[in-house]
mmCIF file of C-alpha atoms in Angstrom:
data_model
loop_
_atom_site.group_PDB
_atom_site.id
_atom_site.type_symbol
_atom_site.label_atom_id
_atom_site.label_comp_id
_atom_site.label_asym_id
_atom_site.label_seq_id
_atom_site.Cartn_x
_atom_site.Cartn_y
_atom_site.Cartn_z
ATOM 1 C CA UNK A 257 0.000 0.000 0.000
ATOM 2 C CA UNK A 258 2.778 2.614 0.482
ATOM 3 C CA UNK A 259 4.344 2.295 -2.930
ATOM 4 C CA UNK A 260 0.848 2.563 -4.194
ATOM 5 C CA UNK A 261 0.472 5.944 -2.001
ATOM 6 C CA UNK A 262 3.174 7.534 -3.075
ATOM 7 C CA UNK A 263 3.138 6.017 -7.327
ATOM 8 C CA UNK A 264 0.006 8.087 -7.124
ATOM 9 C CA UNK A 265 1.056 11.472 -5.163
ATOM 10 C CA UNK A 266 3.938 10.788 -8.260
ATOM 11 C CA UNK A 267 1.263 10.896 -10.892
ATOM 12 C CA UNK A 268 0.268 13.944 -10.089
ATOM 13 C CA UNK A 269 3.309 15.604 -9.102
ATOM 14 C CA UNK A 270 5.186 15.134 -11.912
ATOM 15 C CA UNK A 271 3.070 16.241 -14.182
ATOM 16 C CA UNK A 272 2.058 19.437 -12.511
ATOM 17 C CA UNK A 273 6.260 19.633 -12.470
ATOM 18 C CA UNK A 274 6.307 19.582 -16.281
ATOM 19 C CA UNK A 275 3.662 21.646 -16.994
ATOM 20 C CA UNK A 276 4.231 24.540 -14.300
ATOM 21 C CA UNK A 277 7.435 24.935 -16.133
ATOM 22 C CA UNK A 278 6.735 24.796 -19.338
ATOM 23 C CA UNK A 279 3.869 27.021 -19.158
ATOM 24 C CA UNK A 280 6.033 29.463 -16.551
ATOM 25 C CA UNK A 281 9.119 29.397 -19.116
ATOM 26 C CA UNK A 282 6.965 30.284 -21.874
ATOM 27 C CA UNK A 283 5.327 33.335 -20.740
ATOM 28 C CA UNK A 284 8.921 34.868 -18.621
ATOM 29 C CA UNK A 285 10.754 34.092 -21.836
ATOM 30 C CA UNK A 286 13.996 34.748 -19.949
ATOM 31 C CA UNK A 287 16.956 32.606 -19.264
ATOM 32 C CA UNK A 288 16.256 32.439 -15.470
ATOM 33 C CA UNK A 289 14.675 28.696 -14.858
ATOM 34 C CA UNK A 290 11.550 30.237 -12.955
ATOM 35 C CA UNK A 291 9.420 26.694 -13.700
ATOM 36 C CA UNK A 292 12.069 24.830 -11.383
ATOM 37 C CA UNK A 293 12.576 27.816 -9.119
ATOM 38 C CA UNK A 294 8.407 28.140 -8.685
ATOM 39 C CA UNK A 295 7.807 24.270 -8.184
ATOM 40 C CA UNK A 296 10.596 23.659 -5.820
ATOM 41 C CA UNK A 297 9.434 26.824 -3.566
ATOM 42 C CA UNK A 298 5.729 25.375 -3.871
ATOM 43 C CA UNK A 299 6.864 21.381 -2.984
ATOM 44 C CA UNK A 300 8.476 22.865 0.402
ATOM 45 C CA UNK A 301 5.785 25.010 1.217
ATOM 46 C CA UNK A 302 3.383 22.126 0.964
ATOM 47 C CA UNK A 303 6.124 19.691 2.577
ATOM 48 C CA UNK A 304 5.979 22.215 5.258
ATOM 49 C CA UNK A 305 2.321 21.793 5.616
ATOM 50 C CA UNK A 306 1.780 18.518 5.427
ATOM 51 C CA UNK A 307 4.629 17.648 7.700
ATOM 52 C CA UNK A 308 3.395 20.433 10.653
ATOM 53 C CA UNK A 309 -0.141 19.105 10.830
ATOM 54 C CA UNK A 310 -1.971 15.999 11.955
ATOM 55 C CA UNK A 311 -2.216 14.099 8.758
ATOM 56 C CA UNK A 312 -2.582 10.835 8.513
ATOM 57 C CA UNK A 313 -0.086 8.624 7.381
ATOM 58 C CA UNK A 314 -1.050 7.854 3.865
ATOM 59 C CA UNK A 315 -1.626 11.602 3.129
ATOM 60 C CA UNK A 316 1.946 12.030 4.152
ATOM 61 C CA UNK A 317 3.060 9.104 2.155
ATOM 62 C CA UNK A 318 0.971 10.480 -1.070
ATOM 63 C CA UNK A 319 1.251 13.875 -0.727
ATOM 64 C CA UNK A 320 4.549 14.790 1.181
ATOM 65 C CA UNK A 321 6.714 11.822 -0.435
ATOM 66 C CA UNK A 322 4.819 11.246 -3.923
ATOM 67 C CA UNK A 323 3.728 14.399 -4.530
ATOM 68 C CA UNK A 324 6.158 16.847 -3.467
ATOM 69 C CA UNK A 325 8.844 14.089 -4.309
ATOM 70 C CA UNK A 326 7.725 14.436 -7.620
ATOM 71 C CA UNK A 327 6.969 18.016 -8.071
ATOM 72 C CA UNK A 328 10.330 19.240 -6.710
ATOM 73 C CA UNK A 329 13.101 18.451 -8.822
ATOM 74 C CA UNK A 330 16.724 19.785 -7.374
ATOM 75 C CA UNK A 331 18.538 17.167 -9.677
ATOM 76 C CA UNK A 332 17.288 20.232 -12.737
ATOM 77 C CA UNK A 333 18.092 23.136 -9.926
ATOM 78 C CA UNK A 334 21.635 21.577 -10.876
ATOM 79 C CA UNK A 335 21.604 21.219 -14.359
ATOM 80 C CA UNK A 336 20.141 24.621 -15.128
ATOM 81 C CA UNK A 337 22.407 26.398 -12.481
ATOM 82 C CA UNK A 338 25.642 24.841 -14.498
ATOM 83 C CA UNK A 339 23.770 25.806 -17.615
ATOM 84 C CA UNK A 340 23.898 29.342 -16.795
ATOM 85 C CA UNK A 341 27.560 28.569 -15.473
ATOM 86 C CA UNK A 342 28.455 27.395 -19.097
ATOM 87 C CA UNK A 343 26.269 30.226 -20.682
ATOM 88 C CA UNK A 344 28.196 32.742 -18.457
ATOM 89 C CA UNK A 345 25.324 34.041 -16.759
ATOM 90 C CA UNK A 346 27.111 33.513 -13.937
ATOM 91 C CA UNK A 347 24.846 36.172 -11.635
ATOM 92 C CA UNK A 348 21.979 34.264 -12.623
ATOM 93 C CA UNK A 349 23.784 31.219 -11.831
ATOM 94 C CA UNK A 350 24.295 32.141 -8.236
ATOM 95 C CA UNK A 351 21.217 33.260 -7.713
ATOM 96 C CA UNK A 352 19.296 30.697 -8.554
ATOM 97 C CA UNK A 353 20.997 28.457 -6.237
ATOM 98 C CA UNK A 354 21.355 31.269 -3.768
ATOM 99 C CA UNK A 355 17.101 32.457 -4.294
ATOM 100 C CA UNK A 356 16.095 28.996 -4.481
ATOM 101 C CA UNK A 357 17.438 27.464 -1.449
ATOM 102 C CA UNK A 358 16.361 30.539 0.945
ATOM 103 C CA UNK A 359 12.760 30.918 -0.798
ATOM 104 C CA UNK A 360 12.830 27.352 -0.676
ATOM 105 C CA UNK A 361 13.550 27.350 2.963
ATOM 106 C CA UNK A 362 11.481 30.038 3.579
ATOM 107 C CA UNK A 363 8.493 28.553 1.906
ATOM 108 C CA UNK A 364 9.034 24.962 4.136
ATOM 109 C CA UNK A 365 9.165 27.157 7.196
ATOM 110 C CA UNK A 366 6.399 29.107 6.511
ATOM 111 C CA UNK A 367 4.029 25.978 5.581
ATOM 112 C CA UNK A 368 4.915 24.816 8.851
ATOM 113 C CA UNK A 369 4.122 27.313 10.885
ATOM 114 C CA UNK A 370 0.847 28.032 9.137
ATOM 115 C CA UNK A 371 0.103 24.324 9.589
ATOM 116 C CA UNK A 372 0.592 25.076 13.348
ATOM 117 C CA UNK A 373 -2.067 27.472 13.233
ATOM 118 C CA UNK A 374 -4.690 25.843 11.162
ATOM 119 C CA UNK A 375 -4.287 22.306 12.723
ATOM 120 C CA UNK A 376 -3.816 23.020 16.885
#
């Protein structure tokens, strides 16, 4: 039952991954990956969430493992940060890394403590 939890928090994740970015990289039409930098912030938030609250088990499983799992994708943060490396966009480069990992923090923190508010 837990691989089936989180296959389908995966199903859904990944998708919304693919399609956040190409539909946010498409209408910024810059260099900056904002698709990977906008689904990582929202996978910690909702990590954040899930993880502060009372929820059950499975809903962790599907939503904070499959789900966000699947949604957040630092392997790309990687790839697209030594893109911009390569491409000498090397401010871009650090920020990204630099903006992601603080709004991604941030984001994690702040789903937490929100999730301390709406579930005690």
């Amino acid at each position: 039952m837990t691989v089936l939890l989180i296959a389908l928090g995966a199903a859904v994740g990944a998708p919304t991954r693919y399609l956040t970015d190409r539909w946010l990289q498409s209408t910024r039409g810059t260099g900056f990956p904002w698709g990977t930098f906008t689904v990582n912030v929202a996978a910690s938030f909702v990590l954040g969430l899930v993880l502060g609250g009372p929820a059950p088990h499975a809903v962790v499983l599907a939503v904070g493992v499959g789900f966000c799992g699947s949604l957040s994708t630092w392997s790309t943060l990687a790839y697209e940060t030594v893109r911009l490396t390569h491409e000498r966009a090397r401010t871009a480069s650090v920020m990204n890394v630099v903006a992601s990992t603080l709004a991604g923090l941030g984001a994690a923190g702040l789903g937490l403590a929100l999730s301390t508010v709406l579930w005690r």
